[in-house]
Coordinates of C-alpha atoms in Angstrom, one line a residue:
M1 CA -0.1 0.2 0.0
R2 CA 1.2 3.7 -0.8
V3 CA 0.2 5.9 1.9
G4 CA 0.3 9.6 1.7
V5 CA 1.6 12.0 4.6
L6 CA -0.6 16.3 4.7
T7 CA 0.5 18.7 7.6
G8 CA -1.8 21.5 7.0
G9 CA -3.0 24.4 8.5
G10 CA -0.7 26.3 11.2
D11 CA 2.3 24.8 12.1
C12 CA 2.7 23.5 16.0
P13 CA 5.5 21.0 17.9
G14 CA 4.5 17.4 17.3
L15 CA 4.1 17.3 13.4
N16 CA 7.6 16.1 12.7
A17 CA 7.3 13.4 15.7
A18 CA 4.0 12.3 14.1
I19 CA 5.5 12.0 10.8
R20 CA 8.2 10.2 11.7
A21 CA 6.4 7.9 13.7
I22 CA 4.0 7.0 10.7
V23 CA 7.0 5.9 8.5
R24 CA 9.1 4.1 10.2
Q25 CA 6.1 1.7 11.7
G26 CA 4.9 1.9 8.1
V27 CA 7.7 0.7 6.5
E28 CA 9.4 -1.0 9.1
V29 CA 5.9 -3.2 10.4
H30 CA 3.9 -2.7 7.6
G31 CA 5.9 -2.6 4.6
F32 CA 4.0 0.6 3.1
D33 CA 6.0 2.7 1.0
F34 CA 5.0 7.2 1.7
V35 CA 5.3 9.7 0.2
G36 CA 4.7 13.5 1.6
V37 CA 2.1 15.6 0.0
R38 CA 4.2 19.5 0.1
D39 CA 2.9 22.8 1.9
G40 CA -0.8 21.1 3.1
W41 CA -3.8 21.4 0.5
R42 CA -2.1 23.2 -1.8
G43 CA 0.1 20.4 -2.4
A44 CA -3.1 18.0 -2.6
L45 CA -4.6 20.4 -5.1
D46 CA -1.5 21.3 -7.2
G47 CA 0.3 17.4 -7.1
G48 CA 3.2 18.5 -4.6
I49 CA 4.6 15.1 -3.4
V50 CA 7.6 14.5 -2.3
P51 CA 9.8 10.9 -1.2
L52 CA 9.0 10.0 2.1
D53 CA 10.7 6.7 3.9
V54 CA 13.1 6.2 7.3
Q55 CA 15.9 8.5 6.3
A56 CA 13.9 11.4 5.4
V57 CA 12.5 11.0 9.2
R58 CA 15.6 10.3 10.9
G59 CA 16.8 13.1 13.6
I60 CA 13.2 14.8 13.7
L61 CA 11.9 13.7 16.5
P62 CA 12.9 17.1 18.3
R63 CA 12.3 19.4 15.6
G64 CA 9.4 22.1 15.9
G65 CA 7.4 23.0 12.7
T66 CA 7.3 20.4 10.1
I67 CA 9.4 19.4 7.1
L68 CA 6.8 18.5 4.7
G69 CA 5.3 22.4 5.1
S70 CA 1.8 23.4 5.5
S71 CA -0.7 26.0 4.5
R72 CA -4.4 27.2 4.9
T73 CA -5.3 26.3 1.7
N74 CA -9.0 25.7 1.4
P75 CA -9.4 23.3 -1.4
L76 CA -13.5 23.2 -0.7
A77 CA -13.2 26.5 -1.7
S78 CA -12.8 25.3 -5.7
E79 CA -15.4 24.2 -7.5
D80 CA -12.7 21.2 -8.9
G81 CA -10.9 20.7 -5.5
V82 CA -12.2 17.3 -4.5
Q83 CA -11.5 16.0 -8.6
R84 CA -8.1 17.8 -8.2
I85 CA -7.4 16.2 -5.2
R86 CA -8.6 12.6 -6.3
R87 CA -6.4 13.1 -9.6
T88 CA -3.1 13.6 -7.6
L89 CA -3.7 10.5 -5.8
A90 CA -4.6 8.6 -8.7
E91 CA -1.1 10.1 -10.5
N92 CA 1.3 9.6 -7.1
A93 CA -0.7 6.0 -7.1
V94 CA -1.4 6.9 -3.4
D95 CA -4.2 4.6 -1.8
V96 CA -4.7 6.4 1.5
L97 CA -3.7 9.5 2.5
I98 CA -3.2 10.8 6.5
A99 CA -4.3 14.4 7.2
I100 CA -2.4 15.6 10.2
G101 CA -4.5 18.9 11.3
G102 CA -6.9 20.7 13.1
E103 CA -10.4 21.3 12.9
D104 CA -10.3 23.2 9.5
T105 CA -7.6 20.1 7.9
L106 CA -10.1 17.7 9.4
G107 CA -13.4 18.8 8.1
V108 CA -12.0 19.1 4.6
A109 CA -10.8 15.6 4.9
A110 CA -14.0 14.5 6.5
K111 CA -15.5 16.0 3.0
L112 CA -13.0 13.9 1.2
A113 CA -14.0 10.6 2.9
D114 CA -17.7 11.4 2.5
E115 CA -16.7 11.3 -1.6
G116 CA -14.9 8.0 -0.9
I117 CA -11.5 9.1 -0.9
G118 CA -9.7 6.8 1.6
V119 CA -8.3 9.2 4.6
V120 CA -7.0 9.0 8.1
G121 CA -7.5 11.9 10.5
V122 CA -4.6 12.8 12.9
P123 CA -5.7 15.8 15.5
K124 CA -3.0 18.7 15.9
T125 CA -3.5 22.5 17.4
I126 CA -2.1 24.2 19.8
D127 CA -5.5 25.5 21.1
N128 CA -6.4 22.2 21.9
D129 CA -10.1 22.2 20.5
V130 CA -10.5 19.8 18.1
A131 CA -13.5 18.0 19.4
G132 CA -13.9 14.1 20.1
T133 CA -10.1 14.3 21.5
D134 CA -9.4 15.3 25.6
Y135 CA -6.0 16.8 24.0
T136 CA -4.2 17.4 20.6
F137 CA 0.1 17.5 20.2
G138 CA 0.7 21.1 20.2
F139 CA -0.9 22.1 23.5
D140 CA 1.4 21.4 25.5
T141 CA 4.1 23.1 24.3
A142 CA 2.7 26.5 23.6
V143 CA 1.1 26.4 27.3
N144 CA 4.8 25.7 28.7
I145 CA 6.3 28.6 26.5
A146 CA 3.4 31.2 27.5
T147 CA 3.5 30.2 31.1
E148 CA 7.5 31.1 30.9
A149 CA 6.3 34.0 29.2
I150 CA 4.2 34.9 32.5
D151 CA 6.7 33.9 34.9
R152 CA 9.3 36.6 33.6
L153 CA 6.7 39.1 32.9
H154 CA 5.6 39.2 36.6
T155 CA 9.1 40.5 37.8
T156 CA 9.6 43.2 34.9
A157 CA 6.1 44.0 35.8
E158 CA 6.4 44.4 39.9
S159 CA 9.6 46.1 39.2
H160 CA 7.5 49.1 37.1
T161 CA 4.5 48.6 39.1
R162 CA 2.3 48.8 35.7
T163 CA 0.0 46.4 34.4
L164 CA 1.1 43.8 31.7
V165 CA -2.1 42.2 29.4
V166 CA -0.3 38.9 27.6
E167 CA -2.2 38.1 24.8
V168 CA -2.3 34.7 23.6
M169 CA -4.3 32.2 20.9
G170 CA -7.0 31.1 21.3
R171 CA -10.1 31.7 18.6
H172 CA -12.7 30.2 20.0
A173 CA -11.6 28.4 23.0
G174 CA -9.6 29.6 26.4
W175 CA -7.6 26.3 26.6
I176 CA -4.1 28.1 26.0
A177 CA -5.4 31.3 28.4
L178 CA -6.7 29.1 31.6
H179 CA -3.5 26.7 31.3
S180 CA -0.9 29.3 31.5
G181 CA -3.2 31.8 32.8
I182 CA -3.6 29.1 36.2
A183 CA 0.2 27.7 35.8
G184 CA 1.9 31.5 35.9
G185 CA -0.4 33.1 38.5
A186 CA -2.1 35.5 36.4
N187 CA -4.7 37.6 38.1
V188 CA -7.2 37.7 35.2
I189 CA -7.8 35.5 32.9
L190 CA -10.2 36.6 29.8
I191 CA -11.5 33.7 27.6
P192 CA -13.6 33.5 24.4
E193 CA -16.2 31.1 25.8
Q194 CA -16.9 34.0 28.4
P195 CA -17.6 38.0 27.1
F196 CA -16.1 39.6 29.7
D197 CA -16.3 43.4 31.7
V198 CA -14.3 45.9 31.0
G199 CA -15.2 47.9 34.5
Q200 CA -15.3 44.4 36.4
V201 CA -11.8 43.4 35.2
C202 CA -9.8 47.3 35.5
G203 CA -11.7 46.5 39.2
W204 CA -9.3 44.1 39.6
V205 CA -6.5 45.6 38.4
E206 CA -7.2 48.5 41.4
N207 CA -7.5 46.2 43.5
R208 CA -3.8 44.4 43.5
F209 CA -2.6 48.0 43.0
K210 CA -4.0 48.5 46.7
I211 CA -1.7 45.9 47.8
R212 CA 1.3 46.8 45.9
Y213 CA 1.0 44.5 43.6
A214 CA 1.5 44.7 39.8
P215 CA -1.4 42.1 38.3
I216 CA -0.6 40.1 35.0
V217 CA -3.8 39.7 32.6
V218 CA -3.8 36.7 30.4
V219 CA -6.5 37.6 28.1
A220 CA -7.1 35.2 24.0
E221 CA -7.1 36.5 21.1
G222 CA -10.6 35.8 20.7
A223 CA -11.9 37.1 24.0
V224 CA -14.7 39.8 23.6
P225 CA -16.0 42.5 25.8
K226 CA -19.6 42.4 26.5
A227 CA -20.2 46.2 25.7
G228 CA -18.4 45.1 22.0
Q229 CA -17.2 42.6 19.8
M230 CA -14.2 40.9 18.3
V231 CA -11.0 43.2 18.2
V232 CA -9.1 42.9 15.4
K233 CA -6.1 44.9 13.6
D234 CA -7.0 43.0 10.3
S235 CA -10.2 42.0 9.0
T236 CA -9.5 40.2 6.0
L237 CA -10.5 36.4 6.0
D238 CA -8.0 33.2 5.4
E239 CA -9.2 30.4 2.6
F240 CA -11.7 29.1 5.6
G241 CA -13.4 32.4 6.2
H242 CA -11.6 32.9 9.7
V243 CA -10.0 36.8 10.3
R244 CA -6.7 37.0 11.3
L245 CA -6.6 37.3 14.9
S246 CA -4.7 39.9 17.2
G247 CA -5.5 43.0 18.6
I248 CA -7.7 42.8 21.9
G249 CA -4.5 42.6 24.4
E250 CA -3.5 46.4 23.0
W251 CA -7.1 47.4 23.2
L252 CA -7.5 45.8 26.7
A253 CA -4.4 47.5 28.3
R254 CA -5.9 51.2 26.6
E255 CA -9.0 50.9 28.1
I256 CA -7.5 50.0 31.7
S257 CA -4.6 52.6 31.3
D258 CA -7.6 54.9 30.7
R259 CA -9.6 53.6 33.4
T260 CA -7.4 53.2 36.2
G261 CA -4.7 55.8 35.6
K262 CA -2.1 53.4 35.9
E263 CA -0.1 52.3 33.3
A264 CA -0.4 49.1 31.3
R265 CA 1.7 47.7 28.9
T266 CA 0.9 44.6 26.2
T267 CA 3.1 41.6 25.6
V268 CA 1.3 39.8 22.3
L269 CA 3.2 36.4 22.2
G270 CA 1.5 35.4 18.5
H271 CA 4.3 33.0 16.8
I272 CA 6.3 32.1 19.8
Q273 CA 3.7 29.7 21.0
R274 CA 3.4 27.5 18.1
G275 CA 7.4 27.7 17.1
G276 CA 10.4 25.7 19.0
T277 CA 10.6 22.4 20.1
P278 CA 8.1 20.3 21.3
S279 CA 7.9 19.0 25.0
A280 CA 8.1 15.4 26.0
F281 CA 4.6 15.2 26.0
D282 CA 3.3 16.4 22.8
R283 CA 6.6 14.1 21.5
W284 CA 4.9 11.3 23.3
L285 CA 1.2 11.7 22.5
A286 CA 2.4 13.1 18.5
T287 CA 3.9 9.0 18.4
R288 CA 1.6 7.7 19.6
F289 CA -1.2 9.0 17.4
G290 CA 1.4 8.1 14.9
L291 CA 1.5 4.8 15.5
R292 CA -2.4 4.3 15.8
A293 CA -3.0 6.1 12.6
I294 CA -0.8 3.9 10.4
D295 CA -2.5 1.3 12.0
T296 CA -5.7 2.8 11.1
V297 CA -4.6 2.6 7.6
K298 CA -3.1 -1.7 7.7
E299 CA -7.0 -2.0 9.2
R300 CA -8.3 -0.2 6.6
D301 CA -10.6 1.8 8.9
F302 CA -11.1 4.7 6.5
G303 CA -12.5 8.4 7.5
T304 CA -11.9 7.5 10.8
M305 CA -9.6 10.3 13.2
V306 CA -7.3 8.8 16.0
A307 CA -8.0 10.3 19.5
L308 CA -7.2 10.5 23.0
R309 CA -9.7 9.5 25.7
G310 CA -8.2 9.2 28.9
T311 CA -5.2 7.5 28.7
D312 CA -6.5 5.7 25.3
I313 CA -6.0 6.1 22.1
V314 CA -9.2 5.3 20.0
R315 CA -10.6 6.1 17.0
I316 CA -13.9 8.3 15.8
P317 CA -15.1 9.2 12.8
L318 CA -13.9 12.1 11.1
A319 CA -17.0 13.7 11.1
E320 CA -17.2 13.8 14.5
A321 CA -14.1 15.6 14.7
A322 CA -15.3 18.0 12.4
A323 CA -18.8 18.8 13.6
G324 CA -18.0 21.3 16.0
T325 CA -15.2 23.5 18.4
R326 CA -14.2 21.7 21.6
T327 CA -14.5 24.4 24.1
V328 CA -13.3 25.0 27.9
D329 CA -15.9 23.1 30.0
P330 CA -18.2 25.6 32.2
S331 CA -17.2 24.2 35.2
L332 CA -14.4 24.8 35.4
Y333 CA -15.7 28.5 35.6
A334 CA -16.5 27.5 39.1
E335 CA -13.5 26.4 40.4
F336 CA -11.5 29.0 38.9
G337 CA -14.3 31.9 38.8
V338 CA -12.6 34.5 40.4
F339 CA -10.7 34.5 37.4
F340 CA -13.2 34.6 34.7
G341 CA -14.5 38.8 33.9

């Protein structure tokens, strides 16, 4: 059997670990041949196929990013997108495609499965928002990076007695903000799942200053004030119809400064959260996902995605993974309620 491997959407730590596990298990245990699809769905549309063997994946376990490249290309935006992908796979004798990605990439994979194309999905995203799995790889590394940044910002905030607003990624789900904010000892955590009251945030900030303690505010990029709408710098859309987020941190810092009379600065972590060496957990999870994905191919259980449930790797329909966004459980509001606006 000949297997194609594709990484789509934003890069994240652990992608290379997953590719490595897929290829090594596939070649050494099952005797499969492999090709890589360059630059996500763009390569599937345009015939960007490269050789992929054990030699190609040696030494990539600790590397960030993806050796195959990625893009936010949406093949479903083209009328003949499915036909072009089918043609690319046929011309390169690819029997099944392993698609590693987040909700957009997996949504395309689910559509291809509906069209009769052999696809197996692997969930990755730093946002941890793919439905059907407890965790995605990339998330743990992003949280560790954000937590270290918050730790460092505490000292400079204290030195200058100012508020520091830390903007982290999270379009529709506040998992990074919640985990890094709690781990880093933030005083306010704002997430997309719950619109916040700017006046209440400023009240919390002022209370911290009363005890001579400089506050740290962690805000997810998709967080929204109650009296307003999502704040963005750039209103243009990508091919999946998403606004390119960023701007809520700067907006919030200005509001805090104007309302409290105290200086507030913003740190936007941005792509720093996605880059660099994956954590041990992300290497471990990506490897487990890769091994189970190629076993799923061996059993020809196409149209499914591997997922983590507790400590077990299970299979779920791709349609389930693409059905919606996994957001922060409301029960956590009660547990950490003091941190929310």
